[in-house]
Amino acid sequence: MDDIEIEAVAEVDLSDPVFIEGLPGVGNVGKLAVEHLIEEFEEATLVRRIYADVFPPQVSIDEGVTELTHAAVHAVETPGEGPDLLLLTGDHQAQSNEGHYHLTDAFLDVAEEFDVEQVFALGGVPTGELVDEPSVLGAVANETQLDELEDIGVEFREGEPAGGIVGVSGLLLGLGGRRGLDATCLMGETSGYLVDPQSAQVVIEVLQDLLDFSVDFETLEERAEEMKEVAAKIQEMQQQQQGIASDDDLRYIG
Amino acid sequence: MDDIEIEAVAEVDLSDPVFIEGLPGVGNVGKLAVEHLIEEFEEATLVRRIYADVFPPQVSIDEGVTELTHAAVHAVETPGEGPDLLLLTGDHQAQSNEGHYHLTDAFLDVAEEFDVEQVFALGGVPTGELVDEPSVLGAVANETQLDELEDIGVEFREGEPAGGIVGVSGLLLGLGGRRGLDATCLMGETSGYLVDPQSAQVVIEVLQDLLDFSVDFETLEERAEEMKEVAAKIQEMQQQQQGIASDDDLRYIG
Amino acid sequence: MDDIEIEAVAEVDLSDPVFIEGLPGVGNVGKLAVEHLIEEFEEATLVRRIYADVFPPQVSIDEGVTELTHAAVHAVETPGEGPDLLLLTGDHQAQSNEGHYHLTDAFLDVAEEFDVEQVFALGGVPTGELVDEPSVLGAVANETQLDELEDIGVEFREGEPAGGIVGVSGLLLGLGGRRGLDATCLMGETSGYLVDPQSAQVVIEVLQDLLDFSVDFETLEERAEEMKEVAAKIQEMQQQQQGIASDDDLRYIG
Amino acid sequence: MDDIEIEAVAEVDLSDPVFIEGLPGVGNVGKLAVEHLIEEFEEATLVRRIYADVFPPQVSIDEGVTELTHAAVHAVETPGEGPDLLLLTGDHQAQSNEGHYHLTDAFLDVAEEFDVEQVFALGGVPTGELVDEPSVLGAVANETQLDELEDIGVEFREGEPAGGIVGVSGLLLGLGGRRGLDATCLMGETSGYLVDPQSAQVVIEVLQDLLDFSVDFETLEERAEEMKEVAAKIQEMQQQQQGIASDDDLRYIG
């Protein structure tokens, strides 16, 4: 195997597609969001698999059949006027510093193969406490994109996220911007302690406004309810154990 | 030296050989099994050595003479109707993430050089407690292999092993499957705390059924008896030290 | 992206430029010094950006717009008789052993592209205690440079800094010297616990003498005052907490 | 710089030279031995420097002048009938797994450039306690070398050193043997806690017998005396501190 291999699974004819990434990260917000889109757009087609020796040396197993660790790109021909979608997700980030760069370059090669001009990196930004109504923070590779995003409620806060954006999401903007693509990062506020379907939903809602599509949120809302119950139970247990409890005492639960 | 070098030690003429891997891992089940096969088939011939800079920078010493760390492939012309065997073992896994990929590719190159169409990766699956009658769990790269294995008692359990299969064993299925080979992982149940010759035996018994050969188990059974005594002594010591003891308190003993 | 990419941002015509490096390090002395020079020479022009996959996989964010991690080279045409300046700074060192070598080679490629014959690496040398009047220690790649530096007060002390000089600063001398460049390291004494603008100032003062330029120090002096107040407050807090306090108890504050 | 660079410093005409390596390791036995040979053979000529990006990114400083980390090969034309010598030493081992392989290959390239047919790797083998009269253990790449070594008192003990030989010394035998060179490792017994000039001396004495040269040991003997005093003082301090003391309580002092 080459260090990185892009496997063409199917060919589709897309109109002006945008590329949307959701790999594992804070609150799994990006991954939940992209997986939800793939589920809701029933006609989503797996078009590319990306294998890389910077992924863990591992196979997953489904009903006894193994699958080599990879990232997957699904194509969606949206019903409305908006652009078609290329949806990237997977179970792993790269396992090395250099690997993040090389993997992101491969993802951008896929995007450019489909004549993508706009890339979205989805993720979560940790707030350290449970959030009732999460906002969506933004960052862009290209200043000209700022106004449209602010108009639909994406927030740009000085110095946030502290430390910039790391991993594939950050590099999609850094390397994508250098390739001349419009690259945007949308980050849902999330505690940082729990998988957060609610934050994934607000991020998708921003995409809906921007890209003129519409999906159902019932399954995400159900999972958000479940996570709220989990959070409540943990807080209760902590109150019993410690006398006092605060949101900050929550440990991350994936 | 190149990053990976395959040294041809001898050439043999094999009929429809299968490739069987047993490198160090949980309970050393795979390595014990393959080493037992090499011992029992007295006519086993060393055919290839694989050197790699992702192995530890180390030589072993036998009666004053050093040998560079490597993996070895032995060929066995089986007496019966079944396929001939290529048996891979060694003292080490790769020392880096990428190394697992490159090394597995080299092993598959050897397999394909001998026109192998079927690959077996042998290993152990940890249960966390001592097992009296270990089962053999399976995983396959290719769905069509499932029925034959289930018919002879290999178990396929949803969600096991949790976390998939890592290292060379996992990648033999992941990368071997991508090359179009039939690749199967056979995992003997084992506590995970002790070297487990009994688990190695049940794995070999599955191979015997599948590949129509037959070996003696006397030496493995002796070693299994020894390990049972070791386990009993450890439990006794722990009971004396701690008042109470459970299987879970055992530490791994290689 | 290639492993390392040098982006030409602007072209300038410089007369006999010297190359001055100030990346993050002990007391951030080198980075503070070079950033001060870039601020004070208002006509400084960004001429090169150096991207590398051994930098962290990260973008920084300024008013919502991202920038891929890189090192930057600014050019300054000095008003006086002295040589022009190429000023290298950035937010990160390389993240791997080999990366330091490859990155330093790229920096030297930039220097040689501008026909540089003299390289300065700026940094701090930790003393372990607060220093009232920091000296500047030196090290050179080429023995012939020693006299001129000693004449203007740069100190060369046997066995200092202990352990030699590591990272890009060390390699600029090691690799620069091998290329036949005159390479000098100037290290301001600093506690090692605090960012040290005063130490940065004494390092710049040596450069002024050597290179015949002159800058204002008001902003550095203000920051030095602030850091002295920070140090005083920390010592006070420690005295309250511990009864006794010594300089050695200070923790590093970046 | 290339990943590894061999710099030709001088050319010499040697008769049947042998290659002797002494890099840092247990008790620094190998490095002490080779450095002693370089000192005692006053006509030793520096012939090659080996630079590598797997060495630490570092320069050492001598009287203000820096030197890039490297390994050095000195040539000695011995006065007697015995073979001439190529003496390899340096301040560092490789910093990565793969680096040990690539660096050793470079060292062997130098050896073969000088038509070397015999390689010696010098080192220490830890005993865990202070040794009054250290033996020299051996290991060889080629069985035919065993008898001559046993005849002059080199010991070959089953299972020693446990774990084989790691690092450059091990690979000189592993990779050197694969190149068809006669490669021998000579390991002086040493506590493993202290730099051990006495152990270095007994290793050199074996070389003298084998290679028919003779050096003075006064300086090594003086250093051995000093180390014995250091050891005695440490034991005394430990007895005062702990009531009881044993050799095993010594910490390593480089």
XYZ file of N, CA and C in Angstrom, chain A residues 1-209:
627
model
N 0.841 -1.202 0.000
C 0.000 0.000 0.000
C 0.874 1.250 0.000
N 0.488 2.249 -0.754
C 1.174 3.529 -0.670
C 0.883 4.162 0.683
N 1.640 5.207 1.039
C 1.434 5.850 2.332
C -0.020 6.310 2.472
N -0.555 6.866 1.401
C -1.971 7.235 1.374
C -2.554 6.734 0.061
N -3.702 6.089 0.130
C -4.353 5.608 -1.095
C -5.792 6.066 -1.130
N -6.164 6.650 -2.257
C -7.547 7.083 -2.459
C -8.209 6.060 -3.363
N -9.208 5.371 -2.826
C -9.882 4.329 -3.593
C -11.190 4.886 -4.163
N -11.328 4.810 -5.473
C -12.560 5.285 -6.114
C -13.600 4.173 -6.039
N -14.648 4.382 -5.256
C -15.692 3.365 -5.066
C -16.805 3.544 -6.078
N -17.141 4.788 -6.352
C -18.206 5.063 -7.331
C -17.958 6.434 -7.928
N -18.496 6.633 -9.118
C -18.407 7.952 -9.743
C -19.807 8.559 -9.794
N -19.893 9.821 -9.479
C -21.189 10.515 -9.540
C -20.978 11.845 -10.229
N -22.069 12.387 -10.735
C -22.001 13.669 -11.418
C -22.656 14.707 -10.518
N -21.852 15.571 -9.931
C -22.375 16.513 -8.947
C -22.376 17.915 -9.512
N -23.310 18.738 -9.022
C -23.340 20.123 -9.473
C -22.817 21.022 -8.357
N -21.690 21.672 -8.631
C -21.080 22.638 -7.701
C -20.980 22.127 -6.266
N -20.431 20.953 -6.059
C -20.464 20.412 -4.706
C -19.599 21.196 -3.722
N -20.034 21.199 -2.450
C -19.175 21.679 -1.361
C -18.693 20.451 -0.589
N -17.555 20.596 0.091
C -16.918 19.496 0.808
C -17.090 19.762 2.300
N -17.640 18.793 3.037
C -17.927 18.992 4.467
C -17.248 17.887 5.269
N -16.372 18.289 6.189
C -15.603 17.308 6.987
C -16.119 17.206 8.405
N -16.241 15.978 8.907
C -16.593 15.754 10.310
C -15.877 14.535 10.864
N -14.665 14.735 11.336
C -13.894 13.640 11.952
C -14.041 13.726 13.472
N -13.600 12.703 14.200
C -13.714 12.739 15.659
C -13.013 13.957 16.251
N -13.596 14.514 17.311
C -13.006 15.675 17.971
C -13.815 16.041 19.212
N -13.641 17.278 19.676
C -14.321 17.732 20.898
C -15.828 17.474 20.810
N -16.371 16.710 21.756
C -17.800 16.428 21.795
C -18.282 15.622 20.605
N -17.338 15.179 19.788
C -17.659 14.476 18.536
C -18.663 15.238 17.676
N -18.674 16.554 17.808
C -19.682 17.381 17.152
C -19.624 17.238 15.636
N -18.409 17.350 15.078
C -18.275 17.282 13.628
C -18.682 15.932 13.076
N -18.229 14.874 13.736
C -18.536 13.523 13.260
C -20.038 13.247 13.357
N -20.659 13.635 14.470
C -22.105 13.446 14.614
C -22.853 14.196 13.516
N -22.419 15.402 13.219
C -23.123 16.232 12.237
C -23.053 15.592 10.850
N -21.840 15.183 10.452
C -21.699 14.620 9.104
C -22.398 13.266 9.015
N -22.297 12.471 10.067
C -22.988 11.179 10.040
C -24.511 11.375 9.964
N -25.007 12.404 10.633
C -26.441 12.674 10.562
C -26.858 13.041 9.132
N -26.040 13.844 8.478
C -26.362 14.214 7.091
C -26.381 12.973 6.200
N -25.402 12.089 6.399
C -25.357 10.876 5.570
C -26.596 10.008 5.797
N -27.031 9.940 7.053
C -28.241 9.156 7.344
C -29.501 9.780 6.747
N -29.609 11.083 6.891
C -30.842 11.738 6.481
C -30.980 11.820 4.954
N -29.863 12.041 4.283
C -29.921 12.024 2.811
C -29.814 10.569 2.371
N -30.933 9.912 2.219
C -30.903 8.465 2.000
C -30.189 8.082 0.710
N -30.161 8.997 -0.235
C -29.505 8.670 -1.498
C -27.995 8.922 -1.460
N -27.437 9.138 -0.255
C -25.985 9.359 -0.161
C -25.217 8.153 -0.707
N -24.219 8.426 -1.544
C -23.433 7.368 -2.190
C -21.987 7.419 -1.715
N -21.467 6.285 -1.280
C -20.048 6.226 -0.928
C -19.235 6.335 -2.214
N -18.415 7.382 -2.325
C -17.659 7.579 -3.565
C -16.154 7.356 -3.416
N -15.588 7.624 -2.248
C -14.153 7.460 -2.074
C -13.858 6.922 -0.670
N -12.864 6.005 -0.625
C -12.279 5.634 0.660
C -10.830 6.107 0.659
N -10.377 6.652 1.792
C -8.990 7.088 1.909
C -8.311 6.245 2.992
N -7.323 5.434 2.552
C -6.522 4.619 3.466
C -5.195 5.325 3.696
N -4.626 5.186 4.883
C -3.353 5.872 5.165
C -2.600 5.154 6.264
N -1.278 5.088 6.098
C -0.471 4.423 7.129
C -0.300 5.287 8.369
N -0.874 6.480 8.385
C -0.903 7.276 9.609
C -2.207 7.069 10.377
N -3.117 6.291 9.828
C -4.242 5.826 10.633
C -3.752 4.682 11.518
N -4.446 4.367 12.624
C -4.012 3.245 13.451
C -3.977 1.949 12.632
N -3.014 1.051 12.919
C -2.931 -0.228 12.187
C -4.007 -1.169 12.708
N -5.182 -1.089 12.145
C -6.353 -1.654 12.804
C -7.454 -1.943 11.789
N -8.206 -3.026 12.034
C -9.458 -3.234 11.299
C -10.610 -3.200 12.296
N -11.745 -2.686 11.857
C -12.976 -2.803 12.644
C -13.717 -4.034 12.147
N -14.676 -4.509 12.945
C -15.375 -5.746 12.603
C -16.882 -5.500 12.637
N -17.548 -5.898 11.590
C -19.003 -5.783 11.542
C -19.568 -7.142 11.136
N -20.261 -7.801 12.075
C -20.803 -9.147 11.837
C -19.739 -10.102 11.299
N -18.567 -10.050 11.910
C -17.504 -10.990 11.568
C -16.644 -10.572 10.400
N -17.052 -9.540 9.668
C -16.299 -9.117 8.488
C -15.503 -7.850 8.826
N -14.223 -7.870 8.483
C -13.356 -6.752 8.864
C -13.333 -5.664 7.799
N -12.990 -4.480 8.249
C -12.838 -3.349 7.353
C -11.617 -2.573 7.809
N -10.707 -2.298 6.896
C -9.480 -1.568 7.220
C -9.827 -0.109 7.538
N -9.228 0.386 8.607
C -9.417 1.786 9.000
C -9.272 2.730 7.804
N -10.251 3.604 7.635
C -10.164 4.566 6.534
C -11.084 5.747 6.807
N -10.945 6.776 6.015
C -11.931 7.842 5.996
C -12.780 7.641 4.751
N -14.047 8.047 4.817
C -14.967 7.804 3.705
C -15.599 9.107 3.251
N -15.766 9.227 1.941
C -16.445 10.393 1.371
C -17.728 9.923 0.700
N -18.862 10.473 1.148
C -20.155 10.197 0.532
C -20.583 11.402 -0.298
N -21.246 11.123 -1.405
C -21.777 12.194 -2.259
C -23.292 12.257 -2.107
N -23.814 13.470 -2.044
C -25.264 13.681 -1.951
C -25.687 14.667 -3.027
N -26.605 14.223 -3.883
C -27.201 15.169 -4.825
C -28.433 15.745 -4.144
N -28.344 16.998 -3.706
C -29.434 17.584 -2.917
C -30.622 17.877 -3.826
N -31.814 17.756 -3.259
C -33.026 17.941 -4.076
C -33.257 19.398 -4.480
N -32.872 20.364 -3.642
C -33.225 21.766 -3.889
C -32.270 22.469 -4.835
N -32.231 23.792 -4.680
C -31.407 24.644 -5.524
C -29.953 24.671 -5.063
N -29.736 24.291 -3.797
C -28.394 24.424 -3.205
C -27.394 23.498 -3.848
N -26.151 23.696 -3.470
C -25.076 22.862 -4.023
C -25.186 21.415 -3.550
N -24.623 20.492 -4.331
C -24.511 19.112 -3.870
C -23.448 19.033 -2.773
N -23.426 17.886 -2.082
C -22.540 17.747 -0.920
C -21.576 16.577 -1.074
N -20.335 16.783 -0.615
C -19.385 15.676 -0.411
C -19.106 15.623 1.081
N -19.416 14.487 1.710
C -19.386 14.390 3.166
C -18.269 13.458 3.602
N -17.280 14.012 4.307
C -16.136 13.220 4.772
C -16.282 12.878 6.241
N -16.179 11.596 6.562
C -16.087 11.224 7.976
C -15.220 9.989 8.125
N -15.028 9.556 9.370
C -14.160 8.410 9.649
C -14.026 8.253 11.152
N -13.332 7.220 11.549
C -13.223 6.922 12.982
C -11.956 7.454 13.627
N -11.040 7.998 12.839
C -9.747 8.347 13.418
C -9.179 9.627 12.815
N -8.401 10.336 13.638
C -7.506 11.376 13.149
C -6.168 10.715 12.815
N -5.274 11.451 12.178
C -3.930 10.924 11.935
C -3.198 10.716 13.262
N -2.263 9.757 13.267
C -1.555 9.418 14.496
C -0.211 10.122 14.622
N 0.112 11.008 13.708
C 1.398 11.710 13.816
C 1.237 13.146 13.348
N 2.179 13.974 13.771
C 2.186 15.383 13.406
C 2.158 15.551 11.883
N 3.126 14.928 11.210
C 3.203 15.051 9.755
C 1.973 14.429 9.104
N 1.456 13.359 9.719
C 0.306 12.672 9.157
C -0.899 13.581 8.960
N -1.108 14.513 9.897
C -2.238 15.432 9.737
C -2.109 16.236 8.450
N -0.897 16.662 8.152
C -0.676 17.440 6.931
C -0.943 16.597 5.683
N -0.380 15.388 5.654
C -0.471 14.581 4.437
C -1.903 14.107 4.205
N -2.583 13.768 5.295
C -3.959 13.309 5.179
C -4.859 14.435 4.690
N -4.676 15.627 5.244
C -5.498 16.757 4.819
C -5.270 17.061 3.349
N -4.022 16.959 2.917
C -3.734 17.170 1.493
C -4.492 16.150 0.642
N -4.563 14.898 1.107
C -5.296 13.881 0.347
C -6.788 14.221 0.304
N -7.325 14.691 1.428
C -8.746 15.066 1.443
C -9.002 16.209 0.461
N -8.081 17.162 0.433
C -8.254 18.298 -0.483
C -8.095 17.849 -1.934
N -7.253 16.838 -2.179
C -7.148 16.292 -3.540
C -8.501 15.724 -3.979
N -9.166 15.007 -3.071
C -10.493 14.484 -3.398
C -11.452 15.638 -3.707
N -11.424 16.649 -2.845
C -12.318 17.790 -3.049
C -12.085 18.414 -4.421
N -10.822 18.622 -4.755
C -10.521 19.282 -6.027
C -10.846 18.394 -7.224
N -10.740 17.068 -7.034
C -11.110 16.141 -8.109
C -12.587 16.346 -8.483
N -13.409 16.743 -7.505
C -14.833 16.989 -7.750
C -15.111 18.476 -8.007
N -14.063 19.239 -8.299
C -14.196 20.668 -8.596
C -14.838 21.471 -7.468
N -14.559 21.047 -6.245
C -15.070 21.775 -5.086
C -14.382 23.129 -4.975
N -15.153 24.162 -4.645
C -14.553 25.474 -4.402
C -14.727 25.923 -2.958
N -15.581 25.178 -2.198
C -15.854 25.590 -0.823
C -15.780 24.376 0.110
N -15.042 24.553 1.190
C -14.816 23.461 2.138
C -15.323 23.880 3.515
N -16.047 22.987 4.185
C -16.465 23.240 5.566
C -15.848 22.197 6.497
N -15.203 22.669 7.557
C -14.696 21.778 8.605
C -15.598 21.962 9.814
N -16.220 20.861 10.272
C -17.161 20.957 11.395
C -16.499 20.435 12.665
N -16.805 21.074 13.793
C -16.220 20.615 15.048
C -16.915 21.235 16.239
N -16.338 20.996 17.421
C -16.875 21.567 18.648
C -15.843 22.460 19.300
N -16.306 23.444 20.059
C -15.392 24.282 20.829
C -15.774 24.108 22.301
N -14.827 23.716 23.135
C -15.168 23.390 24.518
C -15.391 24.630 25.374
N -16.483 24.617 26.159
C -16.790 25.750 27.032
C -16.480 25.424 28.495
N -16.336 24.140 28.827
C -16.021 23.761 30.198
C -17.244 23.601 31.081
N -18.415 23.936 30.547
C -19.644 23.725 31.325
C -20.794 23.368 30.382
N -21.830 22.758 30.912
C -22.962 22.376 30.069
C -23.593 23.631 29.466
N -23.981 23.534 28.193
C -24.486 24.693 27.459
C -25.942 24.420 27.084
N -26.836 25.319 27.463
C -28.252 25.114 27.112
C -28.533 25.434 25.651
N -28.063 26.581 25.218
C -28.319 26.990 23.840
C -27.002 27.303 23.159
N -26.369 26.276 22.612
C -25.032 26.480 22.053
C -25.033 27.430 20.860
N -24.051 28.306 20.840
C -23.801 29.140 19.660
C -22.883 28.375 18.713
N -22.759 28.917 17.499
C -21.800 28.371 16.542
C -20.733 29.424 16.282
N -19.473 29.064 16.602
C -18.354 29.964 16.316
C -17.787 29.648 14.937
N -17.224 30.648 14.315
C -16.679 30.442 12.981
C -15.233 30.865 12.868
N -14.599 30.377 11.838
C -13.272 30.833 11.431
C -13.200 30.590 9.933
N -12.518 31.481 9.230
C -12.471 31.365 7.768
C -11.041 31.526 7.272
N -10.772 30.902 6.130
C -9.447 31.039 5.533
C -9.333 32.342 4.759
N -10.491 32.887 4.411
C -10.528 33.985 3.459
C -11.474 35.059 3.988
N -10.946 36.228 4.245
C -11.679 37.319 4.865
C -13.032 37.594 4.209
N -13.122 37.409 2.888
C -14.357 37.763 2.162
C -15.545 36.914 2.600
N -15.272 35.808 3.288
C -16.376 34.949 3.701
C -17.045 35.427 4.988
N -16.444 36.382 5.680
C -16.903 36.740 7.028
C -18.334 37.260 7.060
N -18.668 38.206 6.188
C -19.958 38.901 6.286
C -21.136 37.949 6.186
N -21.119 37.084 5.168
C -22.241 36.172 4.966
C -22.484 35.322 6.215
N -21.388 34.881 6.847
C -21.520 34.023 8.027
C -22.064 34.810 9.213
N -21.559 36.016 9.397
C -22.073 36.844 10.501
C -23.560 37.146 10.306
N -23.959 37.350 9.071
C -25.362 37.660 8.782
C -26.311 36.560 9.246
N -25.848 35.307 9.190
C -26.761 34.223 9.600
C -26.468 33.746 11.031
N -25.707 34.556 11.776
C -25.604 34.284 13.205
C -24.356 33.557 13.666
N -23.445 33.252 12.761
C -22.184 32.634 13.202
C -21.373 33.693 13.948
N -20.819 33.306 15.091
C -20.107 34.277 15.916
C -18.598 34.199 15.681
N -17.961 35.362 15.666
C -16.508 35.448 15.582
C -16.030 36.189 16.821
N -15.412 35.477 17.745
C -15.000 36.088 19.005
C -13.485 36.181 19.060
N -13.004 37.359 19.417
C -11.558 37.588 19.508
C -10.918 36.555 20.437
N -9.889 35.905 19.940
C -9.127 34.976 20.784
C -9.786 33.635 21.014
N -10.851 33.328 20.257
C -11.498 32.020 20.413
C -11.524 31.291 19.076
N -11.314 29.973 19.064
C -10.860 29.198 20.217
C -9.404 29.495 20.543
N -9.126 29.610 21.832
C -7.750 29.850 22.272
C -6.878 28.710 21.756
N -5.694 29.051 21.254
C -4.808 28.006 20.742
C -5.087 27.654 19.303
N -6.010 28.402 18.666
C -6.291 28.142 17.258
C -7.051 26.847 17.061
N -6.997 26.309 15.859
C -7.711 25.076 15.514
C -6.672 24.046 15.101
N -6.717 22.882 15.729
C -5.692 21.859 15.463
C -6.286 20.673 14.698
N -5.407 19.862 14.123
C -5.823 18.648 13.441
C -6.315 18.931 12.033
N -7.039 17.961 11.485
C -7.489 18.057 10.101
C -8.368 19.284 9.886
N -9.250 19.589 10.850
C -10.132 20.750 10.678
C -9.313 22.019 10.475
N -8.316 22.218 11.324
C -7.488 23.405 11.182
C -6.759 23.420 9.844
N -6.203 22.279 9.473
C -5.403 22.240 8.241
C -6.262 22.359 6.985
N -7.538 21.954 7.060
C -8.400 22.152 5.887
C -8.489 23.644 5.577
N -8.493 24.475 6.625
C -8.483 25.915 6.390
C -7.076 26.377 5.978
N -6.065 25.864 6.699
C -4.698 26.329 6.432
C -4.217 25.920 5.049
N -4.354 24.640 4.739
C -3.892 24.151 3.437
C -4.902 24.452 2.339
N -6.207 24.364 2.687
C -7.243 24.680 1.698
C -7.144 26.142 1.263
N -6.943 27.007 2.238
C -6.787 28.425 1.920
C -5.602 28.658 0.992
N -4.498 27.962 1.243
C -3.321 28.134 0.390
C -3.594 27.633 -1.029
N -4.526 26.691 -1.182
C -4.884 26.227 -2.531
C -5.903 27.144 -3.205
N -6.325 28.199 -2.503
C -7.278 29.125 -3.100
C -8.726 28.742 -2.900
N -8.978 27.748 -2.029
C -10.360 27.355 -1.749
C -10.944 28.258 -0.668
N -12.262 28.458 -0.706
C -12.956 29.085 0.413
C -13.153 28.019 1.475
N -12.501 28.173 2.614
C -12.587 27.154 3.656
C -13.089 27.774 4.945
N -14.084 27.140 5.543
C -14.765 27.669 6.724
C -14.797 26.615 7.814
N -14.523 27.012 9.048
C -14.694 26.096 10.170
C -15.903 26.548 10.981
N -16.818 25.637 11.220
C -18.000 25.916 12.050
C -17.901 25.060 13.301
N -17.859 25.724 14.460
C -17.651 25.014 15.723
C -18.821 25.247 16.673
N -19.501 24.170 17.014
C -20.598 24.276 17.968
C -20.066 24.322 19.391
N -20.614 25.212 20.198
C -20.238 25.219 21.610
C -20.653 23.891 22.249
N -19.802 23.379 23.109
C -20.097 22.102 23.765
C -19.281 22.044 25.052
N -19.801 21.273 26.034
C -19.110 21.250 27.329
C -17.675 20.758 27.192
N -17.468 19.796 26.306
C -16.158 19.155 26.219
C -16.105 17.875 27.026
N -17.181 17.585 27.786
C -17.196 16.385 28.628
C -18.015 15.248 28.021
N -18.944 15.595 27.130
C -19.902 14.603 26.645
C -20.028 14.683 25.133
N -20.344 13.567 24.522
C -20.752 13.569 23.128
C -21.987 14.466 23.019
N -22.024 15.335 22.018
C -23.020 16.402 22.053
C -23.848 16.501 20.765
N -24.944 15.721 20.679
C -25.805 15.776 19.482
C -26.486 17.130 19.307
N -26.757 17.825 20.420
C -27.417 19.128 20.301
C -26.505 20.128 19.598
N -25.222 20.086 19.946
C -24.271 20.986 19.308
C -24.138 20.648 17.826
N -24.163 19.333 17.516
C -24.109 18.922 16.104
C -25.296 19.508 15.343
N -26.480 19.534 16.006
C -27.677 20.054 15.335
C -27.543 21.542 14.990
N -27.042 22.350 15.937
C -26.940 23.790 15.640
C -25.916 24.047 14.533
N -24.904 23.198 14.461
C -23.938 23.353 13.373
C -24.605 23.032 12.030
N -25.396 21.959 11.994
C -26.109 21.617 10.743
C -27.082 22.732 10.369
N -27.723 23.326 11.353
C -28.678 24.401 11.058
C -28.010 25.566 10.338
N -26.767 25.868 10.733
C -26.028 26.914 10.022
C -25.788 26.496 8.572
N -25.386 25.237 8.390
C -25.162 24.739 7.022
C -26.433 24.813 6.193
N -27.564 24.486 6.813
C -28.842 24.556 6.086
C -29.089 25.956 5.553
N -28.848 26.952 6.413
C -29.048 28.335 5.983
C -28.113 28.698 4.835
